[in-house]
Each structure stands twice: as structure tokens, then as C-alpha cells.
mmCIF file of C-alpha atoms in Angstrom:
data_model
loop_
_atom_site.group_PDB
_atom_site.id
_atom_site.type_symbol
_atom_site.label_atom_id
_atom_site.label_comp_id
_atom_site.label_asym_id
_atom_site.label_seq_id
_atom_site.Cartn_x
_atom_site.Cartn_y
_atom_site.Cartn_z
ATOM 1 C CA MET A 548 65.443 -108.612 -3.105
ATOM 2 C CA ASN A 549 61.929 -107.716 -3.688
ATOM 3 C CA LEU A 550 59.530 -109.184 -1.502
ATOM 4 C CA PRO A 551 55.750 -109.792 -2.188
ATOM 5 C CA VAL A 552 53.921 -107.102 -0.453
ATOM 6 C CA HIS A 553 51.479 -109.395 1.408
ATOM 7 C CA ILE A 554 55.373 -110.536 2.679
ATOM 8 C CA LEU A 555 56.289 -107.275 5.565
ATOM 9 C CA THR A 556 59.173 -107.507 6.770
ATOM 10 C CA GLU A 557 60.696 -105.198 10.208
ATOM 11 C CA GLY A 558 65.339 -105.445 10.432
ATOM 12 C CA ALA A 559 65.017 -109.364 10.873
ATOM 13 C CA GLN A 560 61.749 -110.308 11.343
ATOM 14 C CA THR A 561 59.366 -110.645 8.534
ATOM 15 C CA PHE A 562 55.754 -111.511 8.946
ATOM 16 C CA GLN A 563 53.551 -113.559 5.521
ATOM 17 C CA LEU A 564 49.971 -110.485 6.126
ATOM 18 C CA ALA A 565 48.442 -113.219 3.441
ATOM 19 C CA LYS A 566 48.791 -116.147 1.262
ATOM 20 C CA LEU A 567 48.331 -116.445 -2.580
ATOM 21 C CA LYS A 568 46.399 -119.095 -2.776
ATOM 22 C CA GLU A 569 44.496 -119.722 -7.282
ATOM 23 C CA ASN A 570 45.428 -115.336 -7.674
ATOM 24 C CA ARG A 571 44.023 -114.674 -4.561
ATOM 25 C CA LEU A 572 45.384 -113.086 -1.338
ATOM 26 C CA THR A 573 43.673 -114.812 2.118
ATOM 27 C CA TYR A 574 45.005 -112.543 5.132
ATOM 28 C CA ASP A 575 46.044 -113.849 8.229
ATOM 29 C CA PHE A 576 45.181 -111.034 10.921
ATOM 30 C CA ASP A 577 47.365 -113.269 13.661
ATOM 31 C CA GLN A 578 50.444 -112.319 11.332
ATOM 32 C CA ILE A 579 49.182 -108.585 11.028
ATOM 33 C CA TRP A 580 48.121 -108.126 14.991
ATOM 34 C CA ALA A 581 52.173 -109.789 15.082
ATOM 35 C CA TYR A 582 53.581 -107.318 12.410
ATOM 36 C CA PHE A 583 51.204 -103.793 14.450
ATOM 37 C CA GLU A 584 52.821 -105.192 17.602
ATOM 38 C CA CYS A 585 56.249 -105.132 16.403
ATOM 39 C CA LYS A 586 55.727 -101.607 14.179
ATOM 40 C CA GLY A 587 53.564 -99.470 16.474
ATOM 41 C CA LYS A 588 57.298 -99.982 19.307
ATOM 42 C CA LEU A 589 59.119 -98.600 15.688
ATOM 43 C CA LEU A 590 56.382 -96.007 15.292
ATOM 44 C CA PHE A 591 55.534 -94.657 19.025
ATOM 45 C CA HIS A 592 57.912 -96.036 21.570
ATOM 46 C CA GLU A 593 59.020 -99.181 22.508
ATOM 47 C CA ASN A 594 56.820 -99.409 25.638
ATOM 48 C CA PHE A 595 53.375 -99.740 22.839
ATOM 49 C CA LYS A 596 51.378 -103.214 22.284
ATOM 50 C CA LEU A 597 47.668 -102.948 21.185
ATOM 51 C CA HIS A 598 45.070 -104.414 23.211
ATOM 52 C CA LYS A 599 42.591 -107.596 22.680
ATOM 53 C CA THR A 600 39.598 -104.908 23.017
ATOM 54 C CA ASP A 601 40.190 -103.010 19.529
ATOM 55 C CA LYS A 602 40.894 -106.934 18.043
ATOM 56 C CA ASP A 603 37.721 -106.617 16.504
ATOM 57 C CA LEU A 604 37.209 -102.676 15.958
ATOM 58 C CA LEU A 605 41.987 -103.398 14.378
ATOM 59 C CA LEU A 606 39.986 -106.317 12.304
ATOM 60 C CA LYS A 607 37.699 -103.461 10.082
ATOM 61 C CA LEU A 608 39.727 -101.313 9.886
ATOM 62 C CA CYS A 609 42.072 -104.259 8.153
ATOM 63 C CA ALA A 610 39.078 -105.339 5.827
ATOM 64 C CA TYR A 611 38.932 -101.837 4.918
ATOM 65 C CA PHE A 612 41.533 -100.435 3.723
ATOM 66 C CA LEU A 613 43.133 -104.028 2.827
ATOM 67 C CA ASN A 614 40.467 -104.236 0.187
ATOM 68 C CA ASP A 615 38.063 -106.904 2.030
ATOM 69 C CA HIS A 616 35.474 -106.954 0.041
ATOM 70 C CA GLN A 617 33.724 -109.926 1.341
ATOM 71 C CA LEU A 618 34.103 -108.657 5.131
ATOM 72 C CA CYS A 619 32.935 -105.565 4.242
ATOM 73 C CA LYS A 620 30.059 -106.753 4.027
ATOM 74 C CA GLN A 621 30.281 -108.814 6.712
ATOM 75 C CA PHE A 622 30.633 -105.246 8.798
ATOM 76 C CA ASN A 623 28.056 -102.927 6.613
ATOM 77 C CA ILE A 624 31.026 -101.399 5.702
ATOM 78 C CA ASP A 625 31.379 -99.153 2.184
ATOM 79 C CA PRO A 626 34.713 -99.488 0.622
ATOM 80 C CA ASN A 627 33.916 -97.130 -1.580
ATOM 81 C CA LYS A 628 33.545 -94.853 1.269
ATOM 82 C CA GLY A 629 36.334 -92.839 3.604
ATOM 83 C CA ILE A 630 36.488 -93.334 7.606
ATOM 84 C CA LEU A 631 35.292 -91.604 10.360
ATOM 85 C CA LEU A 632 37.467 -92.872 13.670
ATOM 86 C CA THR A 633 35.686 -91.706 16.524
ATOM 87 C CA GLY A 634 36.553 -92.425 20.674
ATOM 88 C CA PRO A 635 37.976 -91.045 23.271
ATOM 89 C CA VAL A 636 41.250 -89.055 23.906
ATOM 90 C CA GLY A 637 43.902 -91.249 24.051
ATOM 91 C CA CYS A 638 42.476 -94.617 22.491
ATOM 92 C CA GLY A 639 44.491 -95.222 19.480
ATOM 93 C CA LYS A 640 43.330 -93.434 16.592
ATOM 94 C CA THR A 641 45.607 -91.728 14.883
ATOM 95 C CA SER A 642 48.339 -94.817 15.816
ATOM 96 C CA PHE A 643 46.118 -96.640 14.521
ATOM 97 C CA MET A 644 45.496 -95.029 10.976
ATOM 98 C CA LYS A 645 49.770 -94.558 10.845
ATOM 99 C CA LEU A 646 49.550 -97.810 11.222
ATOM 100 C CA LEU A 647 46.959 -98.780 8.357
ATOM 101 C CA SER A 648 49.079 -96.880 6.167
ATOM 102 C CA THR A 649 51.776 -99.249 6.883
ATOM 103 C CA ILE A 650 50.040 -102.606 5.505
ATOM 104 C CA THR A 651 49.673 -101.578 1.842
ATOM 105 C CA PRO A 652 53.988 -100.219 1.306
ATOM 106 C CA LYS A 653 53.404 -99.653 -2.420
ATOM 107 C CA LYS A 654 50.372 -98.098 -2.031
ATOM 108 C CA LYS A 655 49.930 -94.790 -1.282
ATOM 109 C CA THR A 656 47.163 -94.794 0.946
ATOM 110 C CA PHE A 657 46.397 -91.360 1.798
ATOM 111 C CA ASP A 658 48.438 -88.475 4.090
ATOM 112 C CA LEU A 659 47.969 -88.049 7.725
ATOM 113 C CA ILE A 660 47.342 -84.841 8.351
ATOM 114 C CA PRO A 661 46.692 -82.740 11.732
ATOM 115 C CA ALA A 662 43.558 -80.328 11.416
ATOM 116 C CA ARG A 663 44.591 -77.897 13.632
ATOM 117 C CA ASN A 664 48.004 -77.506 11.517
ATOM 118 C CA ILE A 665 45.489 -76.344 8.215
ATOM 119 C CA THR A 666 43.578 -73.777 10.066
ATOM 120 C CA PHE A 667 47.386 -72.070 11.031
ATOM 121 C CA GLU A 668 48.068 -72.456 7.644
ATOM 122 C CA PHE A 669 44.682 -71.145 6.244
ATOM 123 C CA SER A 670 45.719 -67.578 8.799
ATOM 124 C CA ASN A 671 49.187 -67.769 7.219
ATOM 125 C CA GLN A 672 48.489 -67.973 3.590
ATOM 126 C CA GLY A 673 43.757 -67.310 3.171
ATOM 127 C CA PHE A 674 41.227 -68.551 1.104
ATOM 128 C CA SER A 675 43.929 -70.730 -0.891
ATOM 129 C CA VAL A 676 44.089 -73.684 1.973
ATOM 130 C CA ILE A 677 40.622 -75.039 1.252
ATOM 131 C CA GLU A 678 41.859 -75.099 -2.358
ATOM 132 C CA LYS A 679 44.882 -76.741 -1.133
ATOM 133 C CA TYR A 680 43.223 -78.801 0.933
ATOM 134 C CA GLY A 681 40.409 -80.100 -1.291
ATOM 135 C CA ASN A 682 42.137 -81.610 -3.874
ATOM 136 C CA TYR A 683 42.350 -84.922 -5.667
ATOM 137 C CA LYS A 684 44.438 -86.743 -3.132
ATOM 138 C CA SER A 685 43.221 -88.750 -0.092
ATOM 139 C CA LEU A 686 44.026 -87.068 3.223
ATOM 140 C CA CYS A 687 43.455 -88.481 6.345
ATOM 141 C CA PHE A 688 41.764 -85.241 9.141
ATOM 142 C CA ASP A 689 43.506 -86.217 12.547
ATOM 143 C CA ASP A 690 41.551 -85.001 15.671
ATOM 144 C CA LEU A 691 38.636 -82.564 13.822
ATOM 145 C CA GLY A 692 37.253 -80.556 15.678
ATOM 146 C CA VAL A 693 38.591 -79.632 18.164
ATOM 147 C CA GLU A 694 40.542 -77.396 15.867
ATOM 148 C CA PRO A 695 40.015 -73.272 16.423
ATOM 149 C CA ASN A 696 38.078 -71.141 13.448
ATOM 150 C CA GLY A 697 41.082 -69.362 11.293
ATOM 151 C CA ARG A 698 40.931 -65.825 10.800
ATOM 152 C CA HIS A 699 43.561 -64.456 8.116
ATOM 153 C CA PHE A 700 42.952 -60.496 7.630
ATOM 154 C CA GLY A 701 40.034 -59.542 9.667
ATOM 155 C CA ALA A 702 38.116 -62.718 7.515
ATOM 156 C CA GLU A 703 36.827 -65.142 10.385
ATOM 157 C CA CYS A 704 36.593 -69.506 9.265
ATOM 158 C CA ASN A 705 34.916 -72.901 9.824
ATOM 159 C CA VAL A 706 38.282 -73.780 8.380
ATOM 160 C CA MET A 707 37.558 -77.165 8.397
ATOM 161 C CA GLY A 708 34.391 -76.971 7.959
ATOM 162 C CA GLU A 709 35.232 -75.580 3.840
ATOM 163 C CA VAL A 710 37.838 -77.931 3.206
ATOM 164 C CA LEU A 711 34.663 -81.046 4.555
ATOM 165 C CA LEU A 712 32.437 -79.714 1.439
ATOM 166 C CA SER A 713 34.763 -79.412 -1.207
ATOM 167 C CA ARG A 714 35.994 -82.719 -0.696
ATOM 168 C CA TYR A 715 32.137 -83.815 -0.721
ATOM 169 C CA ASP A 716 32.137 -82.540 -4.365
ATOM 170 C CA LEU A 717 35.594 -84.737 -4.704
ATOM 171 C CA PHE A 718 33.446 -87.657 -3.342
ATOM 172 C CA VAL A 719 30.717 -86.959 -6.077
ATOM 173 C CA ASN A 720 32.878 -86.190 -9.039
ATOM 174 C CA HIS A 721 36.004 -87.786 -8.553
ATOM 175 C CA LYS A 722 35.500 -90.494 -6.118
ATOM 176 C CA VAL A 723 38.200 -89.177 -4.030
ATOM 177 C CA LYS A 724 38.245 -90.685 -0.501
ATOM 178 C CA THR A 725 38.199 -88.930 2.976
ATOM 179 C CA HIS A 726 38.724 -89.961 6.055
ATOM 180 C CA ALA A 727 38.647 -88.082 10.005
ATOM 181 C CA THR A 728 39.590 -89.490 13.296
ATOM 182 C CA THR A 729 37.901 -87.309 15.839
ATOM 183 C CA ASN A 730 36.842 -87.666 19.662
ATOM 184 C CA LEU A 731 33.483 -85.862 18.855
ATOM 185 C CA ASN A 732 29.889 -87.387 18.587
ATOM 186 C CA ALA A 733 27.475 -86.956 15.440
ATOM 187 C CA GLN A 734 26.040 -84.198 18.298
ATOM 188 C CA GLU A 735 28.841 -83.145 18.767
ATOM 189 C CA LEU A 736 29.707 -82.922 15.021
ATOM 190 C CA GLU A 737 27.244 -80.879 14.385
ATOM 191 C CA ASN A 738 27.782 -78.291 16.677
ATOM 192 C CA ARG A 739 30.611 -77.979 15.476
ATOM 193 C CA TYR A 740 29.921 -77.489 11.829
ATOM 194 C CA GLY A 741 26.501 -77.194 10.715
ATOM 195 C CA ASN A 742 23.991 -79.524 9.283
ATOM 196 C CA ARG A 743 25.047 -80.004 5.998
ATOM 197 C CA VAL A 744 28.816 -80.553 7.115
ATOM 198 C CA ARG A 745 27.557 -83.036 8.869
ATOM 199 C CA SER A 746 25.568 -84.992 6.736
ATOM 200 C CA ARG A 747 27.330 -85.350 3.676
ATOM 201 C CA MET A 748 30.156 -86.758 6.013
ATOM 202 C CA ARG A 749 27.492 -89.493 6.541
ATOM 203 C CA GLU A 750 27.441 -89.691 3.089
ATOM 204 C CA MET A 751 31.052 -90.097 2.558
ATOM 205 C CA MET A 752 31.999 -91.814 5.011
ATOM 206 C CA ASN A 753 32.003 -94.969 6.899
ATOM 207 C CA LEU A 754 31.660 -94.099 10.693
ATOM 208 C CA ILE A 755 33.845 -96.927 13.038
ATOM 209 C CA PRO A 756 33.273 -95.729 17.232
ATOM 210 C CA PHE A 757 36.035 -97.233 18.699
ATOM 211 C CA GLY A 758 33.817 -98.449 22.354
ATOM 212 C CA SER A 759 32.700 -96.069 24.935
ATOM 213 C CA SER A 760 34.841 -98.212 27.339
ATOM 214 C CA SER A 761 38.179 -97.539 25.863
ATOM 215 C CA SER A 762 40.719 -95.999 27.718
ATOM 216 C CA ASP A 763 43.818 -93.521 27.386
ATOM 217 C CA LYS A 764 46.260 -95.772 26.655
ATOM 218 C CA ARG A 765 48.221 -92.315 27.356
ATOM 219 C CA LYS A 766 48.154 -92.797 30.825
#
């Protein structure tokens, strides 16, 4: 049985994430929250739980990925840009992005790739890797900014800086979105990649930060 896109099942549990009225979906955030708690236990570990302190942030991210233009406008989020999700180590950035990719099961939203994997790939394969990730897919670079520089046959390269410049060209010319998670603040990102890259990141991504008091949920 094929359920509508706004009704998801996990095992014996069914979650109606939205109600359809006059050809318009109205989402139920409490149902989305319950679905994420269930899905998180399956994806990560049985003790996974969401924290109420992150509720507002998760609502913003849901508004974006569910393409709720009214809520996006309320939160000052540009739905045509990507997402830069920032916060301290262990606050849940990667988990949130993985969960968010599951609420639109019939639409591939993005591929999530650790930034460090790309630099390791560059060290093995060279500059073709930069072209590879400057492609037409929507991507999310996980843990951006803490990866090492790549080195291929003695040539050192700030690989992710070059990839981000390529992604900017995709954004401008083809409206392809780029997302990222990072532990770094704006100044640290500029120090890592330079002013040119940081300026383009501002242009092609919405900044959505965890609160500075967010705890390390891995403890």
C-alpha cells in the first residue's frame, strides 16, 4: 500500500505529518517531532531523544525542508538558498540533517558527505575530485572547516575552499543548493577559507545556529 507523502510509517507506528485540505498540506509539528524521535532511535541508538531547547531551531529547519514559504518568511529564511547549520561539538547538527532528509521520502533532498572524506579523496585522486563535487547534485558537507588540506603528489590544496567556489557557480547559474554543518563561527570560517569563500557562503546559504548554550548530547 502506497501511503501519501505526508504519512510515514516506522514498524507498527504511523505518523501523519500533515493534513491535506483544499490541495494544501498543513503540517503538524508535534507529529513531526514524534516521528523524528522514533526515526532517531532507529538511525542512531535506542536512547536517542530530542531536546526541547532545540525545538525552535528544528521548527525552522522543518519549515525550510518542507518548503513552507510562510514560515520561512517569518523566520527570515530564503528557501532558494542552502542551509549552514552551526553549533558546538556534539549538539546534534549531523543528526538533525540526517533526520530532515527522511521527511521527504519521495524527493531526494541532498547527499551528506563528511568534508574530511573529500580531502582524503583528493589526496588519492587529485584535482578531478574538485570537479566531481562541483556537480549538479544538492550536497551537504558535514563538519566543514575541521578537515585538513589535501595533498596530491606534492601539490597542497585547500580542497573544500575550491569546492565551495565551484558550488557557488552552480548556485548562481543553476540554482543548485549547498548545505553544510560546522563547529566554526563566521570569523573562523573566513580564517580557514578566506574572505572570498566566506562572502560566497553568505550569499548561497542561510545561517541557522544552535544556541551557544547547546550541550554536547554525546555525553
